[in-house]
């Protein structure tokens, strides 16, 4: 079936929907005919995207929600169930980046990464999934990891750790849903995007300029990732690819099949051979084509 056949008419809840991939997913969900609930800490950004969707004839609700707050996420779930309708698609997408050597990373920056990238996904699952499982209606849960979930990259350790965690969480969640018999109608899927245009690198945390950390190394890594961003995929194109793969029933959804697939294969081979991690001299996405 096509993505339109699967998702049209349902409710999509997307966190981190104010920009980047989240906004792209919201826009494509609107094209498919979904009612879109856009949640983000940036209320102005989500309001702008929601206004755009409504102006195009779609149905959209924008909500300010900080995924670091479990009570706020729980309140969001209750509001959607009460005022909008049953959730067909939950996208736990909100995420942030961090640059710098691990030993230089401020504790507050580490906690920010874990609270948003990992706990935010957990809070979303815990708040929404029980209600989604309580009926026999088909529903989908997408947890957004990254190609970073299957690689190791220096100077981005907190982010990479968080994305490995999201992938593991999603794989475990899939098994738990299957083991309880809910897999007949609840479809858990892991999203592993490559570079998608956003402001995640510009807004990423860095190292405090107090003389105790290597600020230059952190900023050099930011610069390198901004170079990768220059050739990043448009969020709408990325969203369309993810919806197509989800409708096909795939578990791993990704935006750059060749590059992400190669990274997954390299990871599997390295673990099987018990090879030590190896530094790469350039990004695998510098010449990759979507």
GROMACS .gro file of N, CA and C in nm, residues 29-192:
model
  492
   29UNK      N    1   0.308   1.479   0.632
   29UNK     CA    2   0.189   1.421   0.692
   29UNK      C    3   0.065   1.500   0.652
   30UNK      N    4   0.079   1.633   0.645
   30UNK     CA    5  -0.032   1.715   0.599
   30UNK      C    6  -0.069   1.687   0.455
   31UNK      N    7   0.031   1.668   0.370
   31UNK     CA    8   0.006   1.635   0.229
   31UNK      C    9  -0.070   1.503   0.219
   32UNK      N   10  -0.040   1.410   0.308
   32UNK     CA   11  -0.107   1.279   0.306
   32UNK      C   12  -0.249   1.285   0.362
   33UNK      N   13  -0.287   1.401   0.417
   33UNK     CA   14  -0.422   1.414   0.469
   33UNK      C   15  -0.436   1.383   0.616
   34UNK      N   16  -0.325   1.386   0.689
   34UNK     CA   17  -0.331   1.360   0.832
   34UNK      C   18  -0.361   1.489   0.908
   35UNK      N   19  -0.420   1.475   1.027
   35UNK     CA   20  -0.427   1.585   1.122
   35UNK      C   21  -0.297   1.584   1.199
   36UNK      N   22  -0.225   1.694   1.197
   36UNK     CA   23  -0.089   1.696   1.251
   36UNK      C   24  -0.085   1.777   1.381
   37UNK      N   25  -0.033   1.714   1.485
   37UNK     CA   26  -0.007   1.782   1.612
   37UNK      C   27   0.143   1.808   1.618
   38UNK      N   28   0.180   1.936   1.612
   38UNK     CA   29   0.320   1.976   1.611
   38UNK      C   30   0.360   2.020   1.751
   39UNK      N   31   0.457   1.950   1.810
   39UNK     CA   32   0.502   1.982   1.946
   39UNK      C   33   0.649   2.021   1.943
   40UNK      N   34   0.681   2.128   2.015
   40UNK     CA   35   0.819   2.176   2.017
   40UNK      C   36   0.831   2.277   2.131
   41UNK      N   37   0.953   2.300   2.178
   41UNK     CA   38   0.974   2.406   2.277
   41UNK      C   39   0.966   2.544   2.213
   42UNK      N   40   0.986   2.550   2.082
   42UNK     CA   41   0.981   2.676   2.008
   42UNK      C   42   0.839   2.697   1.956
   43UNK      N   43   0.759   2.766   2.034
   43UNK     CA   44   0.620   2.784   1.997
   43UNK      C   45   0.602   2.864   1.869
   44UNK      N   46   0.685   2.963   1.846
   44UNK     CA   47   0.673   3.043   1.725
   44UNK      C   48   0.699   2.960   1.601
   45UNK      N   49   0.797   2.870   1.609
   45UNK     CA   50   0.830   2.786   1.493
   45UNK      C   51   0.716   2.690   1.460
   46UNK      N   52   0.662   2.624   1.562
   46UNK     CA   53   0.553   2.529   1.536
   46UNK      C   54   0.428   2.602   1.489
   47UNK      N   55   0.403   2.720   1.545
   47UNK     CA   56   0.286   2.798   1.501
   47UNK      C   57   0.298   2.834   1.353
   48UNK      N   58   0.419   2.868   1.310
   48UNK     CA   59   0.441   2.905   1.170
   48UNK      C   60   0.414   2.787   1.078
   49UNK      N   61   0.466   2.668   1.114
   49UNK     CA   62   0.444   2.550   1.030
   49UNK      C   63   0.298   2.511   1.031
   50UNK      N   64   0.234   2.518   1.148
   50UNK     CA   65   0.092   2.484   1.157
   50UNK      C   66   0.007   2.579   1.074
   51UNK      N   67   0.039   2.708   1.079
   51UNK     CA   68  -0.034   2.806   0.997
   51UNK      C   69  -0.020   2.773   0.848
   52UNK      N   70   0.100   2.732   0.810
   52UNK     CA   71   0.125   2.694   0.670
   52UNK      C   72   0.038   2.575   0.630
   53UNK      N   73   0.029   2.476   0.718
   53UNK     CA   74  -0.052   2.358   0.687
   53UNK      C   75  -0.200   2.393   0.678
   54UNK      N   76  -0.246   2.476   0.770
   54UNK     CA   77  -0.387   2.516   0.767
   54UNK      C   78  -0.418   2.600   0.644
   55UNK      N   79  -0.325   2.686   0.605
   55UNK     CA   80  -0.345   2.769   0.486
   55UNK      C   81  -0.357   2.685   0.360
   56UNK      N   82  -0.294   2.568   0.362
   56UNK     CA   83  -0.300   2.476   0.248
   56UNK      C   84  -0.423   2.385   0.255
   57UNK      N   85  -0.509   2.408   0.353
   57UNK     CA   86  -0.631   2.329   0.364
   57UNK      C   87  -0.620   2.211   0.458
   58UNK      N   88  -0.509   2.200   0.527
   58UNK     CA   89  -0.490   2.087   0.618
   58UNK      C   90  -0.538   2.116   0.759
   59UNK      N   91  -0.525   2.016   0.843
   59UNK     CA   92  -0.564   2.027   0.984
   59UNK      C   93  -0.439   2.014   1.069
   60UNK      N   94  -0.414   2.116   1.154
   60UNK     CA   95  -0.292   2.115   1.234
   60UNK      C   96  -0.317   2.183   1.368
   61UNK      N   97  -0.249   2.131   1.469
   61UNK     CA   98  -0.254   2.187   1.604
   61UNK      C   99  -0.111   2.206   1.650
   62UNK      N  100  -0.074   2.325   1.696
   62UNK     CA  101   0.061   2.347   1.746
   62UNK      C  102   0.058   2.359   1.897
   63UNK      N  103   0.154   2.293   1.961
   63UNK     CA  104   0.159   2.285   2.107
   63UNK      C  105   0.302   2.310   2.154
   64UNK      N  106   0.319   2.393   2.255
   64UNK     CA  107   0.450   2.408   2.318
   64UNK      C  108   0.467   2.294   2.417
   65UNK      N  109   0.570   2.214   2.398
   65UNK     CA  110   0.594   2.100   2.486
   65UNK      C  111   0.744   2.074   2.495
   66UNK      N  112   0.795   2.067   2.616
   66UNK     CA  113   0.935   2.033   2.642
   66UNK      C  114   0.941   1.885   2.674
   67UNK      N  115   1.001   1.806   2.585
   67UNK     CA  116   1.002   1.660   2.603
   67UNK      C  117   1.088   1.617   2.722
   68UNK      N  118   1.162   1.710   2.781
   68UNK     CA  119   1.238   1.677   2.902
   68UNK      C  120   1.148   1.665   3.024
   69UNK      N  121   1.025   1.709   3.012
   69UNK     CA  122   0.930   1.712   3.123
   69UNK      C  123   0.827   1.601   3.105
   70UNK      N  124   0.836   1.493   3.182
   70UNK     CA  125   0.742   1.382   3.162
   70UNK      C  126   0.597   1.422   3.185
   71UNK      N  127   0.574   1.514   3.278
   71UNK     CA  128   0.437   1.558   3.301
   71UNK      C  129   0.381   1.633   3.181
   72UNK      N  130   0.466   1.714   3.117
   72UNK     CA  131   0.422   1.787   2.998
   72UNK      C  132   0.389   1.693   2.884
   73UNK      N  133   0.469   1.589   2.866
   73UNK     CA  134   0.443   1.492   2.759
   73UNK      C  135   0.315   1.414   2.790
   74UNK      N  136   0.297   1.377   2.916
   74UNK     CA  137   0.175   1.307   2.957
   74UNK      C  138   0.053   1.395   2.933
   75UNK      N  139   0.064   1.523   2.966
   75UNK     CA  140  -0.046   1.616   2.943
   75UNK      C  141  -0.076   1.629   2.794
   76UNK      N  142   0.030   1.631   2.712
   76UNK     CA  143   0.011   1.637   2.567
   76UNK      C  144  -0.067   1.516   2.518
   77UNK      N  145  -0.031   1.398   2.566
   77UNK     CA  146  -0.101   1.277   2.524
   77UNK      C  147  -0.249   1.282   2.560
   78UNK      N  148  -0.278   1.328   2.682
   78UNK     CA  149  -0.417   1.338   2.723
   78UNK      C  150  -0.494   1.439   2.640
   79UNK      N  151  -0.431   1.551   2.610
   79UNK     CA  152  -0.497   1.655   2.531
   79UNK      C  153  -0.527   1.605   2.390
   80UNK      N  154  -0.431   1.537   2.330
   80UNK     CA  155  -0.453   1.486   2.194
   80UNK      C  156  -0.567   1.385   2.194
   81UNK      N  157  -0.566   1.292   2.289
   81UNK     CA  158  -0.670   1.190   2.295
   81UNK      C  159  -0.807   1.253   2.316
   82UNK      N  160  -0.812   1.355   2.398
   82UNK     CA  161  -0.939   1.419   2.433
   82UNK      C  162  -0.990   1.513   2.324
   83UNK      N  163  -0.898   1.592   2.266
   83UNK     CA  164  -0.941   1.702   2.178
   83UNK      C  165  -0.918   1.678   2.030
   84UNK      N  166  -0.830   1.588   1.995
   84UNK     CA  167  -0.796   1.569   1.854
   84UNK      C  168  -0.842   1.433   1.803
   85UNK      N  169  -0.805   1.327   1.874
   85UNK     CA  170  -0.848   1.194   1.833
   85UNK      C  171  -0.740   1.090   1.852
   86UNK      N  172  -0.771   0.964   1.821
   86UNK     CA  173  -0.673   0.856   1.838
   86UNK      C  174  -0.549   0.880   1.753
   87UNK      N  175  -0.434   0.850   1.809
   87UNK     CA  176  -0.307   0.873   1.739
   87UNK      C  177  -0.276   0.755   1.648
   88UNK      N  178  -0.259   0.783   1.520
   88UNK     CA  179  -0.218   0.680   1.426
   88UNK      C  180  -0.066   0.674   1.415
   89UNK      N  181   0.000   0.791   1.428
   89UNK     CA  182   0.146   0.797   1.413
   89UNK      C  183   0.205   0.885   1.522
   90UNK      N  184   0.292   0.826   1.602
   90UNK     CA  185   0.369   0.901   1.702
   90UNK      C  186   0.514   0.906   1.655
   91UNK      N  187   0.567   1.028   1.641
   91UNK     CA  188   0.707   1.044   1.599
   91UNK      C  189   0.783   1.113   1.711
   92UNK      N  190   0.866   1.037   1.780
   92UNK     CA  191   0.953   1.092   1.884
   92UNK      C  192   1.081   1.140   1.817
   93UNK      N  193   1.079   1.267   1.778
   93UNK     CA  194   1.183   1.321   1.690
   93UNK      C  195   1.274   1.423   1.757
   94UNK      N  196   1.230   1.490   1.862
   94UNK     CA  197   1.307   1.599   1.921
   94UNK      C  198   1.449   1.554   1.954
   95UNK      N  199   1.548   1.635   1.916
   95UNK     CA  200   1.686   1.599   1.941
   95UNK      C  201   1.780   1.717   1.930
   96UNK      N  202   1.894   1.708   1.999
   96UNK     CA  203   1.995   1.813   1.997
   96UNK      C  204   2.133   1.749   1.982
   97UNK      N  205   2.232   1.831   1.948
   97UNK     CA  206   2.369   1.786   1.923
   97UNK      C  207   2.464   1.842   2.029
   98UNK      N  208   2.588   1.790   2.027
   98UNK     CA  209   2.693   1.836   2.118
   98UNK      C  210   2.828   1.810   2.053
   99UNK      N  211   2.917   1.909   2.059
   99UNK     CA  212   3.051   1.895   2.004
   99UNK      C  213   3.155   1.914   2.114
  100UNK      N  214   3.268   1.845   2.098
  100UNK     CA  215   3.378   1.859   2.193
  100UNK      C  216   3.423   1.725   2.248
  101UNK      N  217   3.546   1.723   2.301
  101UNK     CA  218   3.594   1.600   2.364
  101UNK      C  219   3.504   1.565   2.483
  102UNK      N  220   3.487   1.437   2.506
  102UNK     CA  221   3.398   1.392   2.612
  102UNK      C  222   3.441   1.447   2.748
  103UNK      N  223   3.573   1.450   2.772
  103UNK     CA  224   3.621   1.497   2.902
  103UNK      C  225   3.608   1.648   2.919
  104UNK      N  226   3.582   1.718   2.809
  104UNK     CA  227   3.561   1.862   2.816
  104UNK      C  228   3.413   1.900   2.822
  105UNK      N  229   3.326   1.805   2.800
  105UNK     CA  230   3.183   1.834   2.790
  105UNK      C  231   3.125   1.879   2.923
  106UNK      N  232   3.063   1.995   2.927
  106UNK     CA  233   3.000   2.040   3.052
  106UNK      C  234   2.891   1.942   3.096
  107UNK      N  235   2.881   1.920   3.225
  107UNK     CA  236   2.781   1.827   3.277
  107UNK      C  237   2.641   1.867   3.232
  108UNK      N  238   2.612   1.997   3.232
  108UNK     CA  239   2.479   2.042   3.191
  108UNK      C  240   2.451   2.005   3.045
  109UNK      N  241   2.552   2.010   2.960
  109UNK     CA  242   2.534   1.974   2.819
  109UNK      C  243   2.510   1.826   2.802
  110UNK      N  244   2.582   1.745   2.879
  110UNK     CA  245   2.559   1.600   2.878
  110UNK      C  246   2.415   1.570   2.920
  111UNK      N  247   2.371   1.633   3.027
  111UNK     CA  248   2.237   1.607   3.077
  111UNK      C  249   2.131   1.651   2.978
  112UNK      N  250   2.158   1.763   2.908
  112UNK     CA  251   2.064   1.811   2.807
  112UNK      C  252   2.046   1.708   2.696
  113UNK      N  253   2.157   1.653   2.649
  113UNK     CA  254   2.151   1.551   2.544
  113UNK      C  255   2.068   1.431   2.589
  114UNK      N  256   2.098   1.379   2.707
  114UNK     CA  257   2.028   1.260   2.757
  114UNK      C  258   1.881   1.291   2.781
  115UNK      N  259   1.853   1.406   2.840
  115UNK     CA  260   1.715   1.440   2.873
  115UNK      C  261   1.628   1.453   2.749
  116UNK      N  262   1.681   1.516   2.644
  116UNK     CA  263   1.602   1.537   2.523
  116UNK      C  264   1.606   1.415   2.432
  117UNK      N  265   1.726   1.369   2.399
  117UNK     CA  266   1.740   1.265   2.296
  117UNK      C  267   1.697   1.127   2.342
  118UNK      N  268   1.715   1.096   2.470
  118UNK     CA  269   1.682   0.963   2.519
  118UNK      C  270   1.556   0.965   2.605
  119UNK      N  271   1.558   1.043   2.712
  119UNK     CA  272   1.441   1.045   2.800
  119UNK      C  273   1.318   1.098   2.728
  120UNK      N  274   1.338   1.193   2.636
  120UNK     CA  275   1.224   1.245   2.562
  120UNK      C  276   1.154   1.137   2.481
  121UNK      N  277   1.230   1.044   2.426
  121UNK     CA  278   1.171   0.931   2.353
  121UNK      C  279   1.097   0.840   2.449
  122UNK      N  280   1.159   0.808   2.562
  122UNK     CA  281   1.095   0.724   2.663
  122UNK      C  282   0.965   0.786   2.712
  123UNK      N  283   0.968   0.916   2.741
  123UNK     CA  284   0.847   0.981   2.790
  123UNK      C  285   0.736   0.976   2.686
  124UNK      N  286   0.773   0.992   2.558
  124UNK     CA  287   0.673   0.984   2.452
  124UNK      C  288   0.609   0.847   2.444
  125UNK      N  289   0.692   0.743   2.448
  125UNK     CA  290   0.641   0.606   2.445
  125UNK      C  291   0.550   0.581   2.565
  126UNK      N  292   0.596   0.619   2.682
  126UNK     CA  293   0.521   0.591   2.805
  126UNK      C  294   0.389   0.666   2.809
  127UNK      N  295   0.385   0.787   2.754
  127UNK     CA  296   0.263   0.867   2.759
  127UNK      C  297   0.160   0.824   2.654
  128UNK      N  298   0.205   0.787   2.536
  128UNK     CA  299   0.113   0.763   2.425
  128UNK      C  300   0.081   0.615   2.400
  129UNK      N  301   0.180   0.528   2.416
  129UNK     CA  302   0.164   0.391   2.369
  129UNK      C  303   0.052   0.313   2.439
  130UNK      N  304   0.035   0.323   2.570
  130UNK     CA  305  -0.074   0.246   2.632
  130UNK      C  306  -0.210   0.272   2.569
  131UNK      N  307  -0.242   0.396   2.540
  131UNK     CA  308  -0.369   0.427   2.476
  131UNK      C  309  -0.373   0.374   2.334
  132UNK      N  310  -0.262   0.383   2.262
  132UNK     CA  311  -0.257   0.331   2.126
  132UNK      C  312  -0.276   0.179   2.125
  133UNK      N  313  -0.227   0.111   2.228
  133UNK     CA  314  -0.241  -0.035   2.236
  133UNK      C  315  -0.379  -0.078   2.283
  134UNK      N  316  -0.453   0.013   2.342
  134UNK     CA  317  -0.581  -0.025   2.405
  134UNK      C  318  -0.691  -0.054   2.303
  135UNK      N  319  -0.667  -0.022   2.177
  135UNK     CA  320  -0.764  -0.052   2.072
  135UNK      C  321  -0.698  -0.148   1.973
  136UNK      N  322  -0.775  -0.193   1.878
  136UNK     CA  323  -0.720  -0.279   1.773
  136UNK      C  324  -0.691  -0.200   1.646
  137UNK      N  325  -0.695  -0.066   1.658
  137UNK     CA  326  -0.669   0.017   1.541
  137UNK      C  327  -0.520   0.019   1.508
  138UNK      N  328  -0.483   0.011   1.381
  138UNK     CA  329  -0.341   0.016   1.345
  138UNK      C  330  -0.279   0.149   1.386
  139UNK      N  331  -0.158   0.143   1.438
  139UNK     CA  332  -0.087   0.265   1.479
  139UNK      C  333   0.063   0.242   1.464
  140UNK      N  334   0.135   0.352   1.450
  140UNK     CA  335   0.279   0.347   1.425
  140UNK      C  336   0.353   0.432   1.527
  141UNK      N  337   0.468   0.382   1.571
  141UNK     CA  338   0.559   0.458   1.659
  141UNK      C  339   0.693   0.466   1.588
  142UNK      N  340   0.737   0.589   1.558
  142UNK     CA  341   0.869   0.610   1.500
  142UNK      C  342   0.957   0.678   1.605
  143UNK      N  343   1.066   0.614   1.640
  143UNK     CA  344   1.166   0.676   1.726
  143UNK      C  345   1.284   0.718   1.639
  144UNK      N  346   1.314   0.846   1.639
  144UNK     CA  347   1.417   0.897   1.549
  144UNK      C  348   1.554   0.887   1.615
  145UNK      N  349   1.634   0.797   1.562
  145UNK     CA  350   1.773   0.784   1.603
  145UNK      C  351   1.857   0.865   1.504
  146UNK      N  352   1.946   0.799   1.434
  146UNK     CA  353   2.035   0.866   1.338
  146UNK      C  354   2.126   0.758   1.282
  147UNK      N  355   2.190   0.788   1.170
  147UNK     CA  356   2.300   0.701   1.128
  147UNK      C  357   2.404   0.693   1.239
  148UNK      N  358   2.406   0.796   1.326
  148UNK     CA  359   2.495   0.795   1.442
  148UNK      C  360   2.469   0.681   1.537
  149UNK      N  361   2.354   0.614   1.524
  149UNK     CA  362   2.321   0.500   1.609
  149UNK      C  363   2.403   0.376   1.576
  150UNK      N  364   2.470   0.376   1.460
  150UNK     CA  365   2.546   0.258   1.420
  150UNK      C  366   2.691   0.291   1.388
  151UNK      N  367   2.737   0.409   1.432
  151UNK     CA  368   2.877   0.448   1.410
  151UNK      C  369   2.934   0.506   1.538
  152UNK      N  370   3.065   0.527   1.537
  152UNK     CA  371   3.133   0.599   1.645
  152UNK      C  372   3.205   0.718   1.583
  153UNK      N  373   3.183   0.837   1.640
  153UNK     CA  374   3.242   0.959   1.587
  153UNK      C  375   3.306   1.036   1.701
  154UNK      N  376   3.434   1.068   1.693
  154UNK     CA  377   3.495   1.148   1.798
  154UNK      C  378   3.442   1.291   1.799
  155UNK      N  379   3.445   1.353   1.915
  155UNK     CA  380   3.403   1.492   1.933
  155UNK      C  381   3.253   1.512   1.922
  156UNK      N  382   3.178   1.400   1.919
  156UNK     CA  383   3.032   1.405   1.924
  156UNK      C  384   2.979   1.294   2.013
  157UNK      N  385   3.058   1.251   2.109
  157UNK     CA  386   3.025   1.132   2.188
  157UNK      C  387   2.888   1.139   2.255
  158UNK      N  388   2.850   1.249   2.322
  158UNK     CA  389   2.719   1.249   2.388
  158UNK      C  390   2.603   1.224   2.290
  159UNK      N  391   2.611   1.287   2.174
  159UNK     CA  392   2.506   1.268   2.073
  159UNK      C  393   2.505   1.123   2.024
  160UNK      N  394   2.622   1.070   1.992
  160UNK     CA  395   2.631   0.933   1.941
  160UNK      C  396   2.581   0.834   2.045
  161UNK      N  397   2.620   0.854   2.171
  161UNK     CA  398   2.571   0.768   2.279
  161UNK      C  399   2.418   0.771   2.283
  162UNK      N  400   2.362   0.890   2.273
  162UNK     CA  401   2.216   0.902   2.282
  162UNK      C  402   2.146   0.830   2.168
  163UNK      N  403   2.204   0.835   2.050
  163UNK     CA  404   2.138   0.773   1.935
  163UNK      C  405   2.154   0.620   1.937
  164UNK      N  406   2.267   0.570   1.987
  164UNK     CA  407   2.277   0.425   2.010
  164UNK      C  408   2.169   0.383   2.109
  165UNK      N  409   2.146   0.464   2.212
  165UNK     CA  410   2.045   0.432   2.312
  165UNK      C  411   1.905   0.430   2.251
  166UNK      N  412   1.875   0.527   2.166
  166UNK     CA  413   1.742   0.531   2.104
  166UNK      C  414   1.720   0.408   2.016
  167UNK      N  415   1.821   0.367   1.943
  167UNK     CA  416   1.806   0.248   1.860
  167UNK      C  417   1.783   0.125   1.947
  168UNK      N  418   1.860   0.109   2.053
  168UNK     CA  419   1.841  -0.005   2.143
  168UNK      C  420   1.703  -0.001   2.207
  169UNK      N  421   1.661   0.116   2.250
  169UNK     CA  422   1.528   0.131   2.309
  169UNK      C  423   1.421   0.086   2.210
  170UNK      N  424   1.437   0.126   2.084
  170UNK     CA  425   1.336   0.095   1.983
  170UNK      C  426   1.334  -0.054   1.950
  171UNK      N  427   1.451  -0.115   1.942
  171UNK     CA  428   1.457  -0.259   1.916
  171UNK      C  429   1.394  -0.336   2.031
  172UNK      N  430   1.423  -0.295   2.154
  172UNK     CA  431   1.362  -0.361   2.270
  172UNK      C  432   1.211  -0.339   2.271
  173UNK      N  433   1.169  -0.217   2.241
  173UNK     CA  434   1.026  -0.186   2.238
  173UNK      C  435   0.954  -0.272   2.134
  174UNK      N  436   1.015  -0.288   2.019
  174UNK     CA  437   0.956  -0.373   1.915
  174UNK      C  438   0.931  -0.514   1.969
  175UNK      N  439   1.031  -0.569   2.037
  175UNK     CA  440   1.018  -0.704   2.090
  175UNK      C  441   0.911  -0.712   2.199
  176UNK      N  442   0.904  -0.609   2.282
  176UNK     CA  443   0.804  -0.608   2.388
  176UNK      C  444   0.662  -0.600   2.331
  177UNK      N  445   0.644  -0.516   2.229
  177UNK     CA  446   0.514  -0.506   2.164
  177UNK      C  447   0.476  -0.639   2.100
  178UNK      N  448   0.573  -0.702   2.036
  178UNK     CA  449   0.548  -0.834   1.976
  178UNK      C  450   0.514  -0.938   2.081
  179UNK      N  451   0.589  -0.937   2.191
  179UNK     CA  452   0.571  -1.042   2.293
  179UNK      C  453   0.437  -1.033   2.364
  180UNK      N  454   0.376  -0.915   2.364
  180UNK     CA  455   0.247  -0.897   2.430
  180UNK      C  456   0.130  -0.910   2.333
  181UNK      N  457   0.158  -0.943   2.208
  181UNK     CA  458   0.052  -0.963   2.110
  181UNK      C  459   0.003  -0.837   2.043
  182UNK      N  460   0.060  -0.721   2.078
  182UNK     CA  461   0.014  -0.596   2.018
  182UNK      C  462   0.078  -0.569   1.883
  183UNK      N  463   0.174  -0.651   1.844
  183UNK     CA  464   0.240  -0.631   1.717
  183UNK      C  465   0.148  -0.648   1.597
  184UNK      N  466   0.031  -0.705   1.621
  184UNK     CA  467  -0.065  -0.720   1.511
  184UNK      C  468  -0.114  -0.584   1.461
  185UNK      N  469  -0.112  -0.484   1.550
  185UNK     CA  470  -0.162  -0.354   1.506
  185UNK      C  471  -0.072  -0.236   1.543
  186UNK      N  472   0.027  -0.259   1.630
  186UNK     CA  473   0.121  -0.153   1.665
  186UNK      C  474   0.252  -0.178   1.591
  187UNK      N  475   0.293  -0.083   1.510
  187UNK     CA  476   0.412  -0.098   1.427
  187UNK      C  477   0.522  -0.006   1.480
  188UNK      N  478   0.622  -0.063   1.542
  188UNK     CA  479   0.734   0.013   1.597
  188UNK      C  480   0.845   0.017   1.493
  189UNK      N  481   0.897   0.136   1.464
  189UNK     CA  482   0.997   0.152   1.359
  189UNK      C  483   1.107   0.248   1.404
  190UNK      N  484   1.229   0.216   1.367
  190UNK     CA  485   1.346   0.298   1.401
  190UNK      C  486   1.386   0.382   1.282
  191UNK      N  487   1.400   0.512   1.304
  191UNK     CA  488   1.436   0.604   1.197
  191UNK      C  489   1.584   0.639   1.209
  192UNK      N  490   1.660   0.612   1.102
  192UNK     CA  491   1.803   0.640   1.099
  192UNK      C  492   1.836   0.733   0.984
   0.00000   0.00000   0.00000
